[in-house]
PDB file of C-alpha atoms in Angstrom:
ATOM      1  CA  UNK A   1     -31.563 147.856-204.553  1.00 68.00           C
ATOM      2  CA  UNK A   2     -29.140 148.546-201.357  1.00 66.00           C
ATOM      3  CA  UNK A   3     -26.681 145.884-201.279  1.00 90.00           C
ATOM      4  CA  UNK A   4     -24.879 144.911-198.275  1.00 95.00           C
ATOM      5  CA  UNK A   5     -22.505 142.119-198.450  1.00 96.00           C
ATOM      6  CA  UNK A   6     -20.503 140.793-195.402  1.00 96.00           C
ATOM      7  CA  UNK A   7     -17.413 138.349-196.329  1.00 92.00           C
ATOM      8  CA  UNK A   8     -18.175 135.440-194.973  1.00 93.00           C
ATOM      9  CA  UNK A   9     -21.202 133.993-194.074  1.00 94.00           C
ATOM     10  CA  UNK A  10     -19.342 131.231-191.845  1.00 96.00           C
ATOM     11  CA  UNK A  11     -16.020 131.641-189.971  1.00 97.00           C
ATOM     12  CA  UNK A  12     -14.566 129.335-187.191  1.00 97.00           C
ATOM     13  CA  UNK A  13     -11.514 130.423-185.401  1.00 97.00           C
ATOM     14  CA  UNK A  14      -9.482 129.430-182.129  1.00 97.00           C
ATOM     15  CA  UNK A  15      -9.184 131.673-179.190  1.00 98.00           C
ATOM     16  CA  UNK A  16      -6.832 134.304-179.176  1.00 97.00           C
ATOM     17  CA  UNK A  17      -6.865 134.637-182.922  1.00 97.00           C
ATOM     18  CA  UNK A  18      -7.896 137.968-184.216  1.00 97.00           C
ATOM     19  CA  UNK A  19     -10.491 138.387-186.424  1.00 97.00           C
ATOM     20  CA  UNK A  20     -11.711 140.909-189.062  1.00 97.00           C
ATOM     21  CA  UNK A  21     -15.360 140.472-190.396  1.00 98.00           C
ATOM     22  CA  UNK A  22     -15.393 142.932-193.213  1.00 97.00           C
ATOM     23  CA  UNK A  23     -18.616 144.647-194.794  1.00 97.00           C
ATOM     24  CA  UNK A  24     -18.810 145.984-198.048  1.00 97.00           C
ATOM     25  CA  UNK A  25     -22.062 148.595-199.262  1.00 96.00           C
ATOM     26  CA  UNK A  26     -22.799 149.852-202.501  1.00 94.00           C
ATOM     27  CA  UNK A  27     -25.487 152.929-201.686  1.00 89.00           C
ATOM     28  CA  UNK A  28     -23.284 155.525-200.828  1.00 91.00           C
ATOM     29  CA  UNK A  29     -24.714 155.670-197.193  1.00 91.00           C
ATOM     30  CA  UNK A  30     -22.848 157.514-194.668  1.00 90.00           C
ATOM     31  CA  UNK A  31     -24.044 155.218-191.777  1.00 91.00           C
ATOM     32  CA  UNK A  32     -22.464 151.574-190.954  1.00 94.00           C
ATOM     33  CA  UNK A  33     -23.319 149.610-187.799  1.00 95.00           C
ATOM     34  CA  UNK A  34     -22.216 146.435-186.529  1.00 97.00           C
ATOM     35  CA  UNK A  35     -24.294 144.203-184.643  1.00 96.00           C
ATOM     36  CA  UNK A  36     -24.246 141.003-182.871  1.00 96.00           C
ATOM     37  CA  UNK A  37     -27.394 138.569-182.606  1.00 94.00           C
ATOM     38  CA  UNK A  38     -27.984 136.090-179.809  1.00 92.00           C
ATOM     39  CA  UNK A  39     -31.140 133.748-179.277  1.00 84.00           C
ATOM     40  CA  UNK A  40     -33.455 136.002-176.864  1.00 78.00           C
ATOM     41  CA  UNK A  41     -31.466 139.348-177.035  1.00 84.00           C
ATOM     42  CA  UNK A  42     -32.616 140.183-180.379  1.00 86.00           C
ATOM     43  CA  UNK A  43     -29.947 142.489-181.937  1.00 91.00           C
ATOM     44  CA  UNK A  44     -27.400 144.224-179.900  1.00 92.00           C
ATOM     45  CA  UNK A  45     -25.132 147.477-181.516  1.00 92.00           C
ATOM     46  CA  UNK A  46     -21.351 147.123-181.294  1.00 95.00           C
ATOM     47  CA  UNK A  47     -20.281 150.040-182.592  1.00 95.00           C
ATOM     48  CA  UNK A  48     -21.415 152.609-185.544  1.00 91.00           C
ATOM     49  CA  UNK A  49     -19.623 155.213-187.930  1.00 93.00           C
ATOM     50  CA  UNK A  50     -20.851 158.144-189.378  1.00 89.00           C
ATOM     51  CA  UNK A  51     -18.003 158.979-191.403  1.00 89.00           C
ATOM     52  CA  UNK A  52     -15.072 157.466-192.326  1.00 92.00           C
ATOM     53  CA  UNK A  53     -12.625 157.201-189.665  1.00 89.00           C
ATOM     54  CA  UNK A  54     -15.782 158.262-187.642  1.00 91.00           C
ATOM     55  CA  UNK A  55     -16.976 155.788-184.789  1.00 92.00           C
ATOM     56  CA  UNK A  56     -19.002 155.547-182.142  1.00 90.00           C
ATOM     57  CA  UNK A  57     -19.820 152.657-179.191  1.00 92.00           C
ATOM     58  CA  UNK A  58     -22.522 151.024-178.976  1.00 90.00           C
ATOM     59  CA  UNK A  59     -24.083 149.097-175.960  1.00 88.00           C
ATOM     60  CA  UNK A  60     -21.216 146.319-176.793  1.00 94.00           C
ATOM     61  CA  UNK A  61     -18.149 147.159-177.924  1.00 96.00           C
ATOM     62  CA  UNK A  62     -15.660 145.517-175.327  1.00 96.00           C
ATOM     63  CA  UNK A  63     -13.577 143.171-176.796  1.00 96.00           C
ATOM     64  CA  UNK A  64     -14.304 144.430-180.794  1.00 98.00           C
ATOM     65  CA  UNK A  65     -12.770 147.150-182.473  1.00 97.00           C
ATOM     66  CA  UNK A  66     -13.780 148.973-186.158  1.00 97.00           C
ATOM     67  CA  UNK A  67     -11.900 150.661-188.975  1.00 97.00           C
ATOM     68  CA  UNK A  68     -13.975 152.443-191.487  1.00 97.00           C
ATOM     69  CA  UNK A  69     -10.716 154.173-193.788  1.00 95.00           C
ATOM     70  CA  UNK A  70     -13.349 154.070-196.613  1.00 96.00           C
ATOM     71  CA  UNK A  71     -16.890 155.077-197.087  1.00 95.00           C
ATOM     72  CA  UNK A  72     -18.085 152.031-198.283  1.00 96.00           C
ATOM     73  CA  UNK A  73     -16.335 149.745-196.081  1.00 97.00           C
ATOM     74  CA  UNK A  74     -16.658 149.003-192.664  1.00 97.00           C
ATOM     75  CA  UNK A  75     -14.811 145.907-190.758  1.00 97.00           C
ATOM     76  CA  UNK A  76     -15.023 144.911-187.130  1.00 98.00           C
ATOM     77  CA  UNK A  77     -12.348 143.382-185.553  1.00 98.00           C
ATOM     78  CA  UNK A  78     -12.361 140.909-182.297  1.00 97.00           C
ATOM     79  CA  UNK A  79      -8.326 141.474-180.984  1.00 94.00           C
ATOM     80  CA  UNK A  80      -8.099 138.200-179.168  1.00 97.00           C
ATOM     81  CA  UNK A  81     -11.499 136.146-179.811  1.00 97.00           C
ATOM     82  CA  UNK A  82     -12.467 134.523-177.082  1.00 97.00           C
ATOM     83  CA  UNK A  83     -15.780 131.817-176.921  1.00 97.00           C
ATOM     84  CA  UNK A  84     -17.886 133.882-175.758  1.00 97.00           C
ATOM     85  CA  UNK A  85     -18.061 135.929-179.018  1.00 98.00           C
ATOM     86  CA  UNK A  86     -19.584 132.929-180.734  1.00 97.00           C
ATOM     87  CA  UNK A  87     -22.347 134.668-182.617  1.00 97.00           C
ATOM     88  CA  UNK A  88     -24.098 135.824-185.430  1.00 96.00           C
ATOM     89  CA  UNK A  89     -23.002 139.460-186.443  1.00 98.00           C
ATOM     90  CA  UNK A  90     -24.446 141.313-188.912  1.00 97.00           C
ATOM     91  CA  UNK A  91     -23.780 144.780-190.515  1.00 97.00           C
ATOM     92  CA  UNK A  92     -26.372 147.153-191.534  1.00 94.00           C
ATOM     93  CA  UNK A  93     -25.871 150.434-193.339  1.00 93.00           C
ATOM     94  CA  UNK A  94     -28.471 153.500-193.693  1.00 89.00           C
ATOM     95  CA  UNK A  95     -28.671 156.928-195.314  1.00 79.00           C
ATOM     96  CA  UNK A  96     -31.146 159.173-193.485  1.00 66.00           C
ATOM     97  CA  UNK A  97     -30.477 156.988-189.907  1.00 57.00           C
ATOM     98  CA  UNK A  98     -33.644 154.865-189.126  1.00 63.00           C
ATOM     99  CA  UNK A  99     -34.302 152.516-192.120  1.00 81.00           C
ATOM    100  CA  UNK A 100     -31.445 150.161-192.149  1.00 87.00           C
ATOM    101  CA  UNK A 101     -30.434 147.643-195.045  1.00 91.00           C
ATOM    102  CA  UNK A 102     -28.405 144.446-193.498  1.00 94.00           C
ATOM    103  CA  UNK A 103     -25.796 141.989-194.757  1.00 96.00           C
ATOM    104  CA  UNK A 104     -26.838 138.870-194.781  1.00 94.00           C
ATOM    105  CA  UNK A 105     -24.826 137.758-191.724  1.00 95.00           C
ATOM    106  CA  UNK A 106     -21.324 135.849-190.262  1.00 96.00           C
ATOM    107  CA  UNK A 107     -22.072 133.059-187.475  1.00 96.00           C
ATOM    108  CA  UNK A 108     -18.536 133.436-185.965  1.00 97.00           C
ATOM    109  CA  UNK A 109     -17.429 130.222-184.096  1.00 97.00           C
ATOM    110  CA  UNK A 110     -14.609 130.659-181.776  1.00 98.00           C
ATOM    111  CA  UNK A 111     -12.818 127.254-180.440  1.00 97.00           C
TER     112      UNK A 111
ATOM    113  CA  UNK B   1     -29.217 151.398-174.288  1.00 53.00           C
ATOM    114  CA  UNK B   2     -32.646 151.598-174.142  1.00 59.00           C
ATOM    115  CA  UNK B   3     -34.762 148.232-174.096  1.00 78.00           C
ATOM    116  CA  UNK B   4     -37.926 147.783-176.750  1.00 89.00           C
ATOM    117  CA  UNK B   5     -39.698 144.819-175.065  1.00 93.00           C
ATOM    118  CA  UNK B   6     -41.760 142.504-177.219  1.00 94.00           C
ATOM    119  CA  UNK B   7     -44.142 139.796-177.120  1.00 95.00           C
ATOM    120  CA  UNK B   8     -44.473 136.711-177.390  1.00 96.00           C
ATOM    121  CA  UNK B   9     -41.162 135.425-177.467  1.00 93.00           C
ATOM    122  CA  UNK B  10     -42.186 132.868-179.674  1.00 95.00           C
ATOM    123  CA  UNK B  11     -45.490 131.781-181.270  1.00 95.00           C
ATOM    124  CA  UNK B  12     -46.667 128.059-182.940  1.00 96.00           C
ATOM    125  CA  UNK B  13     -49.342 128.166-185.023  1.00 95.00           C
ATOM    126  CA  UNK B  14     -51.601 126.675-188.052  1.00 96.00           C
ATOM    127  CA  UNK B  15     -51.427 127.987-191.335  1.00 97.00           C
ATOM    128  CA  UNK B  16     -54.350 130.681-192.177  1.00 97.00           C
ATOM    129  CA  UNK B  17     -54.600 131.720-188.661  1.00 97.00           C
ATOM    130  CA  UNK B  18     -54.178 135.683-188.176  1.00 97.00           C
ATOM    131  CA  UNK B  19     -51.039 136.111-185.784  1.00 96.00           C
ATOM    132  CA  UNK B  20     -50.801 139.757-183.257  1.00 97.00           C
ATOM    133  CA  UNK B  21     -46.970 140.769-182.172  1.00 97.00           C
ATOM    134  CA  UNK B  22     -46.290 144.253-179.916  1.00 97.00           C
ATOM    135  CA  UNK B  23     -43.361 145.948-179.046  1.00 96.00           C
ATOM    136  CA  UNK B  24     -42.934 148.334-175.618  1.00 96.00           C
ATOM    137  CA  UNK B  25     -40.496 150.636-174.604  1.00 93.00           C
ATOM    138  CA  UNK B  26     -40.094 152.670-171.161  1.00 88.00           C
ATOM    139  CA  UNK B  27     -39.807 155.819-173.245  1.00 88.00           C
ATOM    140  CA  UNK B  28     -41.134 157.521-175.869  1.00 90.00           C
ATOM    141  CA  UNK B  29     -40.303 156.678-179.310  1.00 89.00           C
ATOM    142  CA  UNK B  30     -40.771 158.947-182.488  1.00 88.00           C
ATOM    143  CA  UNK B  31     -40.108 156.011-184.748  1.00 89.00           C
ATOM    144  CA  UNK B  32     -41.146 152.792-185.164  1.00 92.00           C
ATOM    145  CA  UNK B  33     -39.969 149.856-187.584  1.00 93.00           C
ATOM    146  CA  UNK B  34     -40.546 146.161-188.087  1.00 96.00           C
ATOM    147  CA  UNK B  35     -38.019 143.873-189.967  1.00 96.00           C
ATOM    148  CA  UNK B  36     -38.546 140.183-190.714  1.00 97.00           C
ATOM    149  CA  UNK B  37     -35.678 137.854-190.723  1.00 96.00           C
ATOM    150  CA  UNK B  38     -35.940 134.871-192.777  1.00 94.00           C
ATOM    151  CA  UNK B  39     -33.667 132.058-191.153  1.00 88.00           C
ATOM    152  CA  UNK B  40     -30.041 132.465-192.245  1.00 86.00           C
ATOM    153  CA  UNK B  41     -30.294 135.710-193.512  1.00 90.00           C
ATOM    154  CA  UNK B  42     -30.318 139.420-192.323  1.00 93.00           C
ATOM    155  CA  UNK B  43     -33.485 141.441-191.266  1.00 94.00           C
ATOM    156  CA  UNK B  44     -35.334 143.289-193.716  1.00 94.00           C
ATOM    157  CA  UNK B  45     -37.459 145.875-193.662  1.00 92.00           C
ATOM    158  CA  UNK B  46     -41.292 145.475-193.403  1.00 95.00           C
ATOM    159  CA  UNK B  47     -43.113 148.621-192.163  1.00 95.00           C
ATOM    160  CA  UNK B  48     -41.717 152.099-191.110  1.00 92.00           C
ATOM    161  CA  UNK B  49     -44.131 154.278-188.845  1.00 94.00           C
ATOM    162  CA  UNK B  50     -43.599 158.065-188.202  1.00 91.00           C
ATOM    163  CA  UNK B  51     -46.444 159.594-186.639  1.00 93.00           C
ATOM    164  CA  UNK B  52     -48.273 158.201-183.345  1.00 94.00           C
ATOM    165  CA  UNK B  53     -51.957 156.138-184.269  1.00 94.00           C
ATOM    166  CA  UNK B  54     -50.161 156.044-188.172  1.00 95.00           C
ATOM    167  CA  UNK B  55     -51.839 152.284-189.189  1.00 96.00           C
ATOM    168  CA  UNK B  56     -49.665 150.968-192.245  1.00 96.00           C
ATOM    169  CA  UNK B  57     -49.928 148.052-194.300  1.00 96.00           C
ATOM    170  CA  UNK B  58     -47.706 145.830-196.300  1.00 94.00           C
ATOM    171  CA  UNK B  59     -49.744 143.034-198.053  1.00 96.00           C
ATOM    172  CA  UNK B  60     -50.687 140.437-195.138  1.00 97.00           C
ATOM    173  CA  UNK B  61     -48.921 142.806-192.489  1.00 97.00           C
ATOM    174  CA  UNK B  62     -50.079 145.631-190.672  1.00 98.00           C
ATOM    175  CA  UNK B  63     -48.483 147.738-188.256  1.00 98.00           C
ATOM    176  CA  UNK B  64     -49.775 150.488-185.929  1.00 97.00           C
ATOM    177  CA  UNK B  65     -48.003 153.322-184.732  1.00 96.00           C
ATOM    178  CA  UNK B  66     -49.710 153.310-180.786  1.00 96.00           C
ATOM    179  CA  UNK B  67     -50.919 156.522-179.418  1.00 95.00           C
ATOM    180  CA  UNK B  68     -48.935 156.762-176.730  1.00 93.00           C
ATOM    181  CA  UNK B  69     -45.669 156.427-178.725  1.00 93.00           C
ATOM    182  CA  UNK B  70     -44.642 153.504-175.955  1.00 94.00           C
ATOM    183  CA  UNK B  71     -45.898 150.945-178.234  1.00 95.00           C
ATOM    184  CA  UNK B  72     -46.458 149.183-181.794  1.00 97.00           C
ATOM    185  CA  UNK B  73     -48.384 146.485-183.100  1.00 97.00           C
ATOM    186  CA  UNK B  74     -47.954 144.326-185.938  1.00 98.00           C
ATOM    187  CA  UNK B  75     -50.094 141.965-187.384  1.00 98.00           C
ATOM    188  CA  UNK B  76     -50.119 138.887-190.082  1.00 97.00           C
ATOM    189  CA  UNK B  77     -53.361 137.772-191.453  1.00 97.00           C
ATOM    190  CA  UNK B  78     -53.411 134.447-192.783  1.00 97.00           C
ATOM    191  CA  UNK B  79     -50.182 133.126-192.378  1.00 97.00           C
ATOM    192  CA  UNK B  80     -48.538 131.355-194.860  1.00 96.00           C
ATOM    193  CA  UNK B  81     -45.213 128.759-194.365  1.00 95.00           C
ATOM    194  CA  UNK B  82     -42.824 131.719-195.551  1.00 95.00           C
ATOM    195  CA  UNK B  83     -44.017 133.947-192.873  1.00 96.00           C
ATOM    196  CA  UNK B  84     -41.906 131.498-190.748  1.00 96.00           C
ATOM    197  CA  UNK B  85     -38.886 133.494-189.525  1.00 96.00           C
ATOM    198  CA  UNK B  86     -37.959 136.613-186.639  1.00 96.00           C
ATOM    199  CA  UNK B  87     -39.764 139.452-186.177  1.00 97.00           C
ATOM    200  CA  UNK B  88     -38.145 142.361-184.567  1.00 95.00           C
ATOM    201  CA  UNK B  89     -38.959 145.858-183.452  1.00 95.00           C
ATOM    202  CA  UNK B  90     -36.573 148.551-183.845  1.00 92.00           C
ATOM    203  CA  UNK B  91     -36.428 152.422-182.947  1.00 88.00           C
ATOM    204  CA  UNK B  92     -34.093 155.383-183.269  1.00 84.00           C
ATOM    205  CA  UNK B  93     -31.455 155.132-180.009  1.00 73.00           C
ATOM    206  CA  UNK B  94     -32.595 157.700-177.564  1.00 68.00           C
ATOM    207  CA  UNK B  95     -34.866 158.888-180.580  1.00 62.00           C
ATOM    208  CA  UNK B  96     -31.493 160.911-181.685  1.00 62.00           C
ATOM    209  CA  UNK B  97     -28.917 160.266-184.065  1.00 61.00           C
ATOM    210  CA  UNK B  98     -28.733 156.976-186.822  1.00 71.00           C
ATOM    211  CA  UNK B  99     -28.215 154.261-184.536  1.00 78.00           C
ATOM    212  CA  UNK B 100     -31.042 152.007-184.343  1.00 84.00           C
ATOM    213  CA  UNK B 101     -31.802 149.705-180.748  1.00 87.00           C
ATOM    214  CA  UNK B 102     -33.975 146.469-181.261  1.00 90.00           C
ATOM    215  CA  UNK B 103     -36.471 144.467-179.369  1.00 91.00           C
ATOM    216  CA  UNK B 104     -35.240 140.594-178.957  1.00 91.00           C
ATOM    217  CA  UNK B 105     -37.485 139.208-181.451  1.00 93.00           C
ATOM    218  CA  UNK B 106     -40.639 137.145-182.104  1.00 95.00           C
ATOM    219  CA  UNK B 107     -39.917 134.254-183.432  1.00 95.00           C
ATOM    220  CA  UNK B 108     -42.464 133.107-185.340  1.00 97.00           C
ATOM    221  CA  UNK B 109     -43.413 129.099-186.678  1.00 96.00           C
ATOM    222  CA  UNK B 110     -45.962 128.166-189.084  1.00 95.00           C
ATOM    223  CA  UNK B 111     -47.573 124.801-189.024  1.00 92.00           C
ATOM    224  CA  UNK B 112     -48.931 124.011-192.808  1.00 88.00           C
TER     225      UNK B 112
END
């Protein structure tokens, strides 16, 4: 079975602080995406890499960064979290593109 | 991005009862999948459909594939407690590439 496994399933931090949410898969799958869930915008893409040190933007990536420097690994980073990044994120990873295998979430709280 | 529209945003109802979900987009889509997402955890995968009018099932679930590649359709018949959870749609982002857009979910309640 794919295994996805994000790092922490909880986080609270205080504005300004930056943040890594890191994401760890064990298929060999080229594809990693970050997303962010909200209550009645189902699940928006932040950003997605091919390859490592490959990215590209999704509909949402102000404010977040990634860093994929190994195939398996794929973090997103919020430079200066502010509140309004309170969320759920989860990361997903695929190998032929459409069926994607998720993490099993981070509800971020920023303060 | 593109937007997958789906319906109802939310549904309440008795256990046993047979529940009907859909999913529109503005454009054509050449993929179609449904994930489940059980609360506190990450979506999972329930049906894939490839080919427009492609009916598939999955135990309890169907999902259809609509002919005019605008639209899908899943079903539940006779809902159980654990079918409590989200329901989303998902397609292939401008049907191109591995990045995957997402309706905003069906959230779905089951009264035993």
């Amino acid at each position: 079975d794919v295994k996805v496994t994000q790092s922490s399933r909880y986080l609270v931090k205080r504005t300004g602080e930056k943040v890594f949410l890191e994401c760890v898969q064990d298929m060999d799958h080229e594809n990693m995406f970050w997303y962010r869930q909200d209550p009645g915008l189902g699940l928006r893409l932040i950003y997605f890499s091919y390859d490592v040190k490959m990215k590209e933007k999704g509909d949402i990536p102000e404010g977040y960064s990634v860093s994929r420097e190994k195939k398996e690994r794929f973090s997103l980073i919020l430079e200066s979290a502010s509140t309004n990044q309170t969320s759920m994120y989860l990361c997903a990873s695929s190998l032929w593109g459409h069926e994607a295998f998720f993490g099993q979430g981070t509800r971020l709280t920023v303060v | 991005g593109q937007q997958l529209n789906q319906s109802p945003q939310s549904m309440f109802i008795q256990e046993g009862e047979d529940v009907s979900m859909n999913c529109t987009s503005s454009s054509i889509f050449n993929t179609w999948l449904w994930y489940k997402q059980d609360p506190g955890e990450g979506p999972v995968l329930l049906i894939a459909l490839y080919k427009a009018g492609e009916l598939t099932s999955n135990g309890r679930l169907t999902a259809q594939f609509g002919i005019t590649r605008k639209d899908s359709f899943l079903n539940i018949s006779a809902s159980i407690p654990s079918d409590v959870g989200i329901y989303f749609c998902a397609g292939p982002y401008n049907n191109a590439g591995n990045m995957l857009t997402f309706g905003g979910g069906t959230r779905l309640m089951v009264k035993p």
